[in-house]
Structure formats: structure tokens, C-alpha cells
Coordinates of N, CA and C in Angstrom, one line a residue:
M14 N 13.9 -12.7 -26.9 CA 13.9 -11.4 -26.2 C 14.1 -10.3 -27.3
A15 N 13.3 -9.3 -27.2 CA 13.5 -8.2 -28.1 C 14.8 -7.5 -27.9
K16 N 15.4 -7.2 -29.0 CA 16.7 -6.5 -29.0 C 16.6 -5.0 -29.4
S17 N 17.6 -4.3 -29.0 CA 17.6 -2.9 -29.3 C 17.8 -2.6 -30.7
S18 N 17.1 -1.5 -31.2 CA 17.4 -1.1 -32.6 C 18.6 -0.2 -32.7
V19 N 19.1 0.2 -31.5 CA 20.3 1.0 -31.4 C 21.5 0.2 -31.3
N20 N 22.5 0.5 -32.1 CA 23.7 -0.4 -32.2 C 24.7 -0.2 -31.1
T21 N 24.5 0.8 -30.2 CA 25.5 1.1 -29.2 C 25.4 -0.1 -28.1
P22 N 26.5 -0.8 -27.9 CA 26.5 -1.9 -26.9 C 26.3 -1.3 -25.5
T23 N 25.6 -2.1 -24.6 CA 25.4 -1.7 -23.3 C 26.7 -1.7 -22.5
A24 N 26.8 -0.8 -21.6 CA 28.1 -0.7 -20.8 C 28.0 -1.6 -19.6
P25 N 29.1 -2.4 -19.3 CA 29.1 -3.2 -18.1 C 28.9 -2.3 -16.8
V26 N 28.2 -2.8 -15.9 CA 27.9 -2.0 -14.7 C 29.2 -1.6 -14.0
D27 N 30.1 -2.6 -13.9 CA 31.4 -2.3 -13.2 C 32.2 -1.2 -13.8
S28 N 31.9 -0.9 -15.1 CA 32.7 0.1 -15.8 C 32.1 1.5 -15.7
L29 N 31.0 1.6 -15.1 CA 30.3 2.9 -15.1 C 30.9 3.9 -14.1
S30 N 30.8 5.1 -14.5 CA 31.2 6.2 -13.7 C 30.1 6.5 -12.6
P31 N 30.4 7.2 -11.6 CA 29.3 7.5 -10.6 C 28.1 8.2 -11.3
R32 N 28.3 9.0 -12.3 CA 27.2 9.6 -13.1 C 26.5 8.6 -13.8
G33 N 27.2 7.6 -14.5 CA 26.6 6.6 -15.2 C 25.8 5.7 -14.4
R34 N 26.3 5.4 -13.1 CA 25.5 4.5 -12.2 C 24.2 5.3 -11.8
A35 N 24.3 6.6 -11.6 CA 23.2 7.3 -11.2 C 22.1 7.3 -12.3
T36 N 22.6 7.4 -13.5 CA 21.6 7.4 -14.7 C 21.0 6.0 -14.8
R37 N 21.8 5.0 -14.6 CA 21.2 3.6 -14.7 C 20.2 3.4 -13.5
D38 N 20.5 3.9 -12.4 CA 19.6 3.7 -11.2 C 18.3 4.5 -11.5
S39 N 18.4 5.7 -12.2 CA 17.3 6.5 -12.5 C 16.4 5.8 -13.5
L40 N 17.0 5.0 -14.4 CA 16.2 4.3 -15.4 C 15.5 3.1 -14.7
L41 N 16.1 2.5 -13.7 CA 15.5 1.4 -13.0 C 14.3 1.9 -12.2
D42 N 14.4 3.1 -11.6 CA 13.3 3.7 -10.8 C 12.2 4.1 -11.8
A43 N 12.6 4.6 -12.9 CA 11.6 5.1 -13.9 C 10.8 3.9 -14.5
A44 N 11.6 2.8 -14.7 CA 10.9 1.6 -15.2 C 10.0 1.0 -14.2
T45 N 10.3 1.0 -13.0 CA 9.4 0.5 -11.9 C 8.1 1.3 -12.0
R46 N 8.2 2.6 -12.1 CA 6.9 3.5 -12.1 C 6.1 3.2 -13.4
V47 N 6.8 3.0 -14.5 CA 6.1 2.7 -15.8 C 5.4 1.4 -15.7
F48 N 6.2 0.3 -15.3 CA 5.5 -1.0 -15.2 C 4.3 -1.0 -14.3
E49 N 4.5 -0.3 -13.1 CA 3.4 -0.3 -12.2 C 2.2 0.5 -12.7
R50 N 2.5 1.5 -13.6 CA 1.4 2.3 -14.1 C 0.7 1.7 -15.3
V51 N 1.4 1.1 -16.3 CA 0.8 0.6 -17.5 C 0.9 -0.9 -17.6
G52 N 1.6 -1.6 -16.8 CA 1.8 -3.0 -16.9 C 3.0 -3.4 -17.9
F53 N 3.3 -4.7 -17.9 CA 4.5 -5.1 -18.7 C 4.2 -5.0 -20.2
L54 N 3.0 -5.4 -20.6 CA 2.8 -5.5 -22.1 C 2.7 -4.1 -22.7
D55 N 2.2 -3.1 -22.0 CA 2.0 -1.8 -22.6 C 3.2 -0.9 -22.3
A56 N 4.2 -1.4 -21.5 CA 5.4 -0.6 -21.3 C 6.2 -0.6 -22.5
R57 N 6.9 0.5 -22.8 CA 7.7 0.7 -23.9 C 9.0 1.4 -23.5
V58 N 10.1 1.2 -24.2 CA 11.3 1.8 -23.9 C 11.2 3.3 -23.9
E59 N 10.4 3.8 -24.9 CA 10.2 5.3 -25.0 C 9.6 5.8 -23.7
L60 N 8.6 5.1 -23.2 CA 8.0 5.6 -21.9 C 9.0 5.6 -20.8
I61 N 9.8 4.6 -20.7 CA 10.8 4.5 -19.6 C 11.8 5.6 -19.7
A62 N 12.3 5.9 -20.9 CA 13.2 7.0 -21.2 C 12.6 8.3 -20.8
Q63 N 11.3 8.5 -21.2 CA 10.6 9.8 -20.9 C 10.5 9.9 -19.4
E64 N 10.1 8.9 -18.7 CA 9.9 8.9 -17.3 C 11.2 9.3 -16.6
A65 N 12.3 8.8 -17.1 CA 13.6 9.1 -16.5 C 14.3 10.4 -17.0
E66 N 13.6 11.0 -18.0 CA 14.0 12.3 -18.6 C 15.4 12.1 -19.2
V67 N 15.5 11.0 -20.0 CA 16.7 10.8 -20.8 C 16.3 10.5 -22.2
S68 N 17.2 10.5 -23.1 CA 16.9 10.2 -24.5 C 16.7 8.7 -24.7
Y69 N 16.0 8.4 -25.8 CA 15.7 7.0 -26.2 C 17.1 6.2 -26.3
G70 N 18.0 6.9 -26.9 CA 19.4 6.2 -27.1 C 20.1 6.0 -25.8
T71 N 19.9 6.9 -24.8 CA 20.5 6.7 -23.5 C 20.1 5.4 -22.8
F72 N 18.8 5.1 -23.0 CA 18.3 3.8 -22.4 C 19.2 2.6 -22.8
Y73 N 19.5 2.6 -24.2 CA 20.2 1.5 -24.7 C 21.7 1.5 -24.4
R74 N 22.2 2.5 -23.7 CA 23.6 2.4 -23.2 C 23.6 1.6 -22.0
Y75 N 22.5 1.3 -21.3 CA 22.5 0.6 -20.1 C 21.7 -0.7 -20.1
F76 N 20.7 -0.8 -21.0 CA 19.9 -2.0 -21.1 C 19.6 -2.3 -22.6
E77 N 19.5 -3.6 -22.9 CA 19.2 -4.0 -24.2 C 17.8 -3.9 -24.6
S78 N 16.9 -4.0 -23.6 CA 15.4 -4.1 -23.9 C 14.6 -3.8 -22.7
K79 N 13.3 -3.7 -22.8 CA 12.5 -3.6 -21.6 C 12.5 -4.9 -20.9
E80 N 12.7 -6.1 -21.6 CA 12.8 -7.3 -20.9 C 14.0 -7.4 -20.0
E81 N 15.1 -6.9 -20.4 CA 16.3 -6.9 -19.6 C 16.1 -6.1 -18.3
I82 N 15.6 -4.9 -18.5 CA 15.4 -4.1 -17.3 C 14.3 -4.6 -16.4
F83 N 13.3 -5.3 -16.9 CA 12.3 -6.0 -16.1 C 12.9 -7.1 -15.4
R84 N 13.8 -7.9 -16.0 CA 14.5 -9.0 -15.4 C 15.3 -8.5 -14.2
E85 N 16.0 -7.4 -14.3 CA 16.8 -6.9 -13.2 C 15.9 -6.5 -12.0
L86 N 14.8 -5.8 -12.4 CA 13.9 -5.3 -11.4 C 13.3 -6.6 -10.7
S87 N 12.9 -7.6 -11.4 CA 12.4 -8.8 -10.8 C 13.3 -9.5 -9.9
T88 N 14.6 -9.6 -10.3 CA 15.6 -10.2 -9.4 C 15.8 -9.4 -8.1
R89 N 15.8 -8.0 -8.2 CA 15.9 -7.2 -7.0 C 14.7 -7.4 -6.1
L90 N 13.5 -7.5 -6.7 CA 12.3 -7.7 -5.9 C 12.4 -9.0 -5.2
F91 N 12.8 -10.1 -5.8 CA 12.9 -11.4 -5.2 C 13.9 -11.4 -4.1
V92 N 15.0 -10.7 -4.3 CA 16.1 -10.6 -3.2 C 15.5 -9.9 -2.0
D93 N 14.7 -8.8 -2.3 CA 14.1 -8.0 -1.2 C 13.1 -8.9 -0.4
V94 N 12.2 -9.6 -1.1 CA 11.1 -10.2 -0.4 C 11.6 -11.5 0.3
H95 N 12.7 -12.1 -0.1 CA 13.3 -13.2 0.5 C 14.5 -13.0 1.5
L96 N 14.8 -11.7 1.6 CA 15.9 -11.4 2.5 C 15.5 -11.6 3.9
R97 N 16.4 -12.2 4.7 CA 16.1 -12.4 6.1 C 17.2 -12.0 7.0
E98 N 16.9 -11.3 8.1 CA 18.0 -10.9 9.0 C 18.4 -12.2 9.8
P99 N 19.6 -12.2 10.3 CA 20.0 -13.4 11.1 C 19.2 -13.5 12.4
S100 N 18.9 -14.7 12.8 CA 18.1 -14.9 14.0 C 18.8 -14.4 15.3
A101 N 18.0 -13.8 16.1 CA 18.5 -13.3 17.4 C 18.9 -14.5 18.3
P102 N 19.9 -14.3 19.1 CA 20.4 -15.4 20.0 C 19.2 -15.8 20.9
G103 N 19.0 -17.0 21.1 CA 18.0 -17.5 22.1 C 16.5 -17.6 21.5
E104 N 16.4 -17.2 20.3 CA 15.0 -17.3 19.7 C 14.6 -18.8 19.6
T105 N 13.3 -19.0 19.9 CA 12.8 -20.4 19.7 C 12.5 -20.6 18.2
P106 N 12.3 -21.8 17.8 CA 11.8 -22.0 16.4 C 10.6 -21.3 16.0
A107 N 9.6 -21.3 17.0 CA 8.4 -20.6 16.7 C 8.6 -19.1 16.5
E108 N 9.5 -18.5 17.3 CA 9.8 -17.1 17.2 C 10.5 -16.8 15.9
R109 N 11.4 -17.7 15.5 CA 12.1 -17.6 14.2 C 11.1 -17.6 13.0
L110 N 10.2 -18.5 13.1 CA 9.2 -18.7 12.0 C 8.3 -17.5 11.9
I111 N 7.9 -17.0 13.0 CA 7.0 -15.8 13.0 C 7.8 -14.6 12.5
A112 N 9.0 -14.4 12.9 CA 9.8 -13.3 12.4 C 10.1 -13.4 11.0
S113 N 10.3 -14.6 10.5 CA 10.5 -14.8 9.0 C 9.3 -14.5 8.2
N114 N 8.2 -15.0 8.7 CA 6.8 -14.7 8.1 C 6.6 -13.2 8.0
R115 N 6.8 -12.6 9.2 CA 6.4 -11.1 9.3 C 7.3 -10.3 8.3
A116 N 8.6 -10.7 8.2 CA 9.5 -10.0 7.3 C 9.0 -10.2 5.8
Y117 N 8.5 -11.4 5.5 CA 8.0 -11.6 4.1 C 6.7 -10.8 3.9
Y118 N 5.8 -10.8 4.9 CA 4.6 -10.0 4.8 C 5.0 -8.5 4.4
Q119 N 5.9 -8.0 5.2 CA 6.2 -6.6 5.0 C 6.8 -6.3 3.7
A120 N 7.7 -7.2 3.2 CA 8.4 -7.0 2.0 C 7.4 -7.2 0.8
Y121 N 6.4 -8.2 0.9 CA 5.4 -8.4 -0.1 C 4.5 -7.1 -0.2
R122 N 4.1 -6.6 0.9 CA 3.3 -5.4 0.9 C 4.1 -4.2 0.3
R123 N 5.3 -4.1 0.6 CA 6.2 -3.0 0.1 C 6.3 -3.1 -1.5
N124 N 6.3 -4.4 -2.0 CA 6.5 -4.6 -3.4 C 5.2 -5.2 -4.1
A125 N 4.1 -4.9 -3.5 CA 2.9 -5.6 -4.0 C 2.5 -5.3 -5.5
R126 N 2.7 -4.1 -5.9 CA 2.3 -3.7 -7.3 C 3.3 -4.4 -8.2
M127 N 4.5 -4.4 -8.0 CA 5.5 -5.2 -8.9 C 5.3 -6.6 -8.8
M128 N 5.0 -7.2 -7.6 CA 4.8 -8.6 -7.4 C 3.6 -9.0 -8.3
A129 N 2.6 -8.2 -8.4 CA 1.4 -8.5 -9.3 C 1.8 -8.6 -10.7
I130 N 2.7 -7.7 -11.1 CA 3.1 -7.7 -12.6 C 4.0 -8.9 -12.8
V131 N 4.9 -9.2 -11.9 CA 5.8 -10.4 -12.1 C 5.0 -11.6 -12.2
E132 N 4.0 -11.8 -11.3 CA 3.2 -13.0 -11.4 C 2.4 -13.1 -12.7
Q133 N 1.9 -12.0 -13.2 CA 1.2 -11.9 -14.5 C 2.2 -12.3 -15.6
V134 N 3.4 -11.7 -15.6 CA 4.3 -12.0 -16.7 C 4.7 -13.5 -16.7
A135 N 4.9 -14.0 -15.5 CA 5.3 -15.4 -15.4 C 4.3 -16.4 -16.0
T136 N 3.0 -15.9 -16.2 CA 2.0 -16.8 -16.8 C 2.2 -17.0 -18.3
F137 N 2.9 -16.0 -19.0 CA 3.0 -16.2 -20.4 C 4.5 -16.1 -20.9
N138 N 5.4 -15.8 -20.1 CA 6.8 -15.7 -20.4 C 7.6 -16.7 -19.7
S139 N 8.1 -17.7 -20.4 CA 8.8 -18.8 -19.8 C 10.1 -18.4 -19.1
E140 N 10.8 -17.4 -19.6 CA 12.0 -16.9 -18.9 C 11.7 -16.4 -17.5
F141 N 10.7 -15.6 -17.5 CA 10.4 -15.0 -16.1 C 9.7 -16.0 -15.3
R142 N 9.0 -17.0 -15.8 CA 8.4 -18.1 -15.0 C 9.5 -18.9 -14.4
E143 N 10.6 -19.2 -15.1 CA 11.7 -19.9 -14.6 C 12.5 -19.0 -13.5
L144 N 12.6 -17.8 -13.7 CA 13.2 -16.9 -12.7 C 12.4 -16.9 -11.5
R145 N 11.0 -16.9 -11.6 CA 10.2 -17.0 -10.4 C 10.4 -18.3 -9.7
H146 N 10.4 -19.4 -10.4 CA 10.6 -20.7 -9.9 C 12.0 -20.8 -9.1
Q147 N 13.0 -20.2 -9.7 CA 14.3 -20.3 -9.1 C 14.3 -19.6 -7.7
H148 N 13.7 -18.4 -7.6 CA 13.7 -17.7 -6.4 C 12.8 -18.4 -5.4
R149 N 11.7 -18.9 -5.9 CA 10.8 -19.6 -4.9 C 11.5 -20.9 -4.4
A150 N 12.3 -21.6 -5.3 CA 13.0 -22.8 -4.8 C 14.0 -22.4 -3.7
Q151 N 14.7 -21.3 -3.8 CA 15.6 -20.9 -2.8 C 14.9 -20.7 -1.4
W152 N 13.7 -20.1 -1.5 CA 12.9 -19.8 -0.3 C 12.5 -21.2 0.3
I153 N 12.0 -22.1 -0.5 CA 11.6 -23.4 -0.1 C 12.7 -24.2 0.5
D154 N 13.8 -24.2 -0.2 CA 15.0 -24.9 0.3 C 15.4 -24.4 1.7
R155 N 15.4 -23.1 1.9 CA 15.8 -22.6 3.2 C 14.9 -23.0 4.3
T156 N 13.6 -22.9 4.0 CA 12.5 -23.3 4.9 C 12.6 -24.8 5.2
A157 N 12.8 -25.6 4.2 CA 12.9 -27.0 4.4 C 14.1 -27.4 5.3
A158 N 15.2 -26.7 5.1 CA 16.4 -26.9 5.9 C 16.1 -26.6 7.4
A159 N 15.4 -25.5 7.7 CA 15.0 -25.2 9.0 C 14.1 -26.2 9.7
I160 N 13.1 -26.7 8.9 CA 12.2 -27.7 9.3 C 13.0 -29.0 9.7
R161 N 13.9 -29.4 8.8 CA 14.7 -30.6 9.0 C 15.5 -30.5 10.3
R162 N 16.1 -29.3 10.5 CA 16.8 -29.1 11.8 C 16.0 -29.2 13.0
W163 N 14.8 -28.6 12.9 CA 13.9 -28.7 14.1 C 13.4 -30.1 14.3
Q164 N 13.2 -30.9 13.2 CA 12.9 -32.3 13.4 C 14.0 -33.0 14.1
D165 N 15.3 -32.8 13.7 CA 16.4 -33.4 14.4 C 16.5 -33.1 15.8
E166 N 16.0 -31.9 16.2 CA 16.1 -31.5 17.6 C 14.8 -31.9 18.3
G167 N 13.9 -32.6 17.6 CA 12.7 -33.1 18.3 C 11.7 -32.1 18.5
R168 N 11.7 -30.9 17.8 CA 10.8 -29.8 18.0 C 9.6 -29.8 17.0
A169 N 9.9 -30.3 15.8 CA 8.8 -30.4 14.7 C 8.4 -31.8 14.5
R170 N 7.2 -31.9 13.9 CA 6.7 -33.2 13.6 C 7.6 -34.0 12.7
A171 N 8.1 -35.2 13.3 CA 9.0 -36.0 12.5 C 8.4 -36.6 11.2
A172 N 7.1 -36.8 11.2 CA 6.5 -37.5 10.1 C 6.4 -36.6 8.8
L173 N 6.6 -35.3 9.0 CA 6.4 -34.4 7.9 C 7.6 -34.5 6.9
D174 N 7.3 -34.5 5.6 CA 8.4 -34.3 4.6 C 8.8 -32.8 4.6
P175 N 10.0 -32.5 5.0 CA 10.4 -31.1 5.1 C 10.1 -30.2 3.9
T176 N 10.4 -30.8 2.7 CA 10.3 -30.0 1.4 C 8.8 -29.9 1.1
M177 N 8.0 -30.9 1.2 CA 6.6 -30.8 1.0 C 5.9 -29.8 2.0
A178 N 6.3 -29.9 3.2 CA 5.8 -28.9 4.2 C 6.1 -27.5 3.9
A179 N 7.4 -27.3 3.5 CA 7.8 -25.9 3.1 C 7.0 -25.4 1.8
R180 N 6.8 -26.3 0.9 CA 6.0 -25.9 -0.3 C 4.6 -25.6 0.0
A181 N 4.0 -26.4 0.9 CA 2.6 -26.1 1.3 C 2.4 -24.8 2.0
M182 N 3.4 -24.6 3.0 CA 3.3 -23.3 3.7 C 3.5 -22.1 2.8
A183 N 4.5 -22.3 1.9 CA 4.8 -21.1 1.0 C 3.6 -20.8 0.1
A184 N 2.9 -21.9 -0.4 CA 1.7 -21.7 -1.2 C 0.6 -21.0 -0.5
M185 N 0.4 -21.4 0.8 CA -0.6 -20.8 1.6 C -0.4 -19.4 1.8
V186 N 0.9 -19.1 2.2 CA 1.2 -17.7 2.6 C 1.2 -16.8 1.3
D187 N 1.8 -17.3 0.2 CA 1.8 -16.5 -1.0 C 0.4 -16.2 -1.5
H188 N -0.4 -17.2 -1.6 CA -1.7 -17.0 -2.2 C -2.6 -16.1 -1.3
S189 N -2.5 -16.3 0.0 CA -3.2 -15.4 0.9 C -2.8 -14.0 0.7
L190 N -1.5 -13.7 0.6 CA -1.1 -12.3 0.5 C -1.4 -11.8 -0.9
Y191 N -1.4 -12.7 -1.9 CA -1.8 -12.2 -3.3 C -3.3 -11.8 -3.3
L192 N -4.1 -12.6 -2.7 CA -5.5 -12.2 -2.7 C -5.8 -11.0 -1.9
W193 N -5.0 -10.8 -0.8 CA -5.3 -9.6 0.0 C -4.6 -8.3 -0.6
L194 N -3.3 -8.4 -0.9 CA -2.6 -7.2 -1.3 C -2.7 -6.9 -2.8
V195 N -2.9 -7.9 -3.6 CA -3.0 -7.6 -5.1 C -4.4 -7.6 -5.6
Q196 N -5.2 -8.6 -5.2 CA -6.6 -8.7 -5.7 C -7.5 -7.8 -4.8
G197 N -7.0 -7.4 -3.7 CA -7.9 -6.5 -2.9 C -9.0 -7.2 -2.1
E198 N -8.7 -8.5 -1.8 CA -9.7 -9.2 -1.0 C -9.7 -8.6 0.5
D199 N -10.9 -8.3 1.0 CA -11.0 -7.7 2.3 C -10.5 -8.6 3.4
A200 N -9.7 -8.1 4.3 CA -9.2 -8.9 5.4 C -8.7 -8.0 6.5
D201 N -8.9 -8.4 7.7 CA -8.3 -7.7 8.8 C -6.8 -8.1 8.9
E202 N -5.9 -7.1 8.8 CA -4.5 -7.4 8.7 C -4.0 -8.2 9.9
T203 N -4.3 -7.8 11.1 CA -3.8 -8.5 12.3 C -4.3 -9.9 12.3
K204 N -5.6 -10.1 12.1 CA -6.2 -11.4 12.1 C -5.6 -12.3 11.0
L205 N -5.4 -11.8 9.9 CA -4.9 -12.6 8.7 C -3.5 -13.0 9.0
L206 N -2.6 -12.1 9.4 CA -1.2 -12.4 9.7 C -1.1 -13.4 10.9
D207 N -1.9 -13.1 11.9 CA -1.8 -14.0 13.1 C -2.3 -15.4 12.7
T208 N -3.3 -15.5 11.9 CA -3.8 -16.8 11.5 C -2.8 -17.5 10.7
L209 N -2.2 -16.9 9.7 CA -1.2 -17.5 8.9 C 0.0 -18.0 9.7
D210 N 0.4 -17.3 10.7 CA 1.5 -17.7 11.6 C 1.1 -18.9 12.4
Q211 N -0.2 -18.9 13.0 CA -0.6 -20.0 13.8 C -0.8 -21.3 12.9
M212 N -1.2 -21.1 11.7 CA -1.4 -22.3 10.9 C -0.1 -22.9 10.5
C213 N 0.9 -22.1 10.2 CA 2.3 -22.6 10.0 C 2.9 -23.3 11.2
L214 N 2.7 -22.7 12.4 CA 3.2 -23.3 13.6 C 2.4 -24.6 13.9
G215 N 1.1 -24.6 13.7 CA 0.3 -25.8 14.0 C 0.7 -26.9 13.0
A216 N 0.9 -26.6 11.7 CA 1.3 -27.6 10.8 C 2.6 -28.3 11.2
L217 N 3.5 -27.6 11.7 CA 4.8 -28.1 12.1 C 4.8 -28.7 13.5
G218 N 3.8 -28.5 14.2 CA 3.8 -29.0 15.6 C 4.6 -28.1 16.6
L219 N 4.8 -26.8 16.2 CA 5.5 -25.9 17.1 C 4.4 -25.1 17.8
D220 N 4.8 -24.4 18.8 CA 3.9 -23.4 19.4 C 4.7 -22.2 19.8
D221 N 4.0 -21.1 20.2 CA 4.7 -19.9 20.5 C 5.6 -19.9 21.7
R222 N 5.7 -21.0 22.4 CA 6.6 -21.1 23.5 C 7.8 -21.9 23.2
G223 N 7.9 -22.4 21.9 CA 9.0 -23.1 21.4 C 9.0 -24.6 21.8

């Protein structure tokens, strides 16, 4: 990982004053705009500092490199797209699955430009590839646990391997959204999302009546 040519050590986040936190947040927002505008490879610390309207040296008070700030942005992105609200009382498994899918769709669309860059960087940077795998594994583990619970309740197909089913559904949903939201593949939003929901429900043997 590239290191700063400035010798000032970065300040721990917990030690920052309100003004320092505001400056750090401004750098994160500026970095997002720069990465989305020019991509990871062409982004430079100077561009991020200029976008945040701070000095080059100020950047290094908060981050060691563009890799470090990109890593934090990536982690925040994954937390956002995989965040789920607690299930409402009385929801059927089908309703829970659809709600979870729709929350993921919305978060993916909200973060589509950064998702495209993260996916690109993961193809050539092993650190970010591992970070992507870790967050994907958390999503799959949570989905597999739900499938296993539904199998125990007699609601989902007992013959399915929960982890393999979770992986297959994640791959289907992820790639469909990537082609649509990142690559610009033409699709009717309602039909695409409804189809993905129904394919997930059908694969598990659930239906919209639970």
C-alpha cells in the first residue's frame, strides 16, 4: 500500500475534535466524488484535497493514502448495501425475502457508481478483493441461516444446501443488478425486480402467501 510522503501521523478518529471530524467527513465525501469521476487508478491525493478544499498536508492528518480512504469508503458502502431492518412481526418467509431483496436493490442503486469502482478494483487488488469477499460472506451466511431456519420449519425445500442456495441467489441478484445499474443494460425496473423476487422464492419453494 502506498504510504504518505508527509511525516505527520494520522490522528485516531476517537481523538478528533468536532471540527476535525467534520474535516475528515469532508475528505470522505470529496474522495467519493473524485473516485466516481475519475476512477480509482486516476484518483490522486491532490485531487481529493482540492475537492475538499483543504491542503495536501491536511489529507495526511486523517488518512495515510488514497488506498486507506478508499478502504473506508468501501467498508461503509458494504455496510449500507447489506444493512437490513428487523423483520416486522407476522411477516411470512416470502415477505421477509422480498423485503430483504428490495432493500438490497435500493441500496445497490443508491451506491451504483461506487459499487462499479469497488468491483473493478477487486479484480486487480488482492486486499480489496478480500474485503469484498468478507462482506459477501456475511451476506451469504445470513441468508443461509434464514434458509436453514425455514427448512427446519418445513417451509423451504429440505433438499437444498442452504449455503449453496444462498450463494446462487446472491450471484443471480448481484450480476443482474450489475448489468442493469452499472453496465446500463436495458430493463424494465418493475419486471426485473419482480422476476428476481419470484426466482428466489421459486428456488426455495416459498410463495408470496408464505
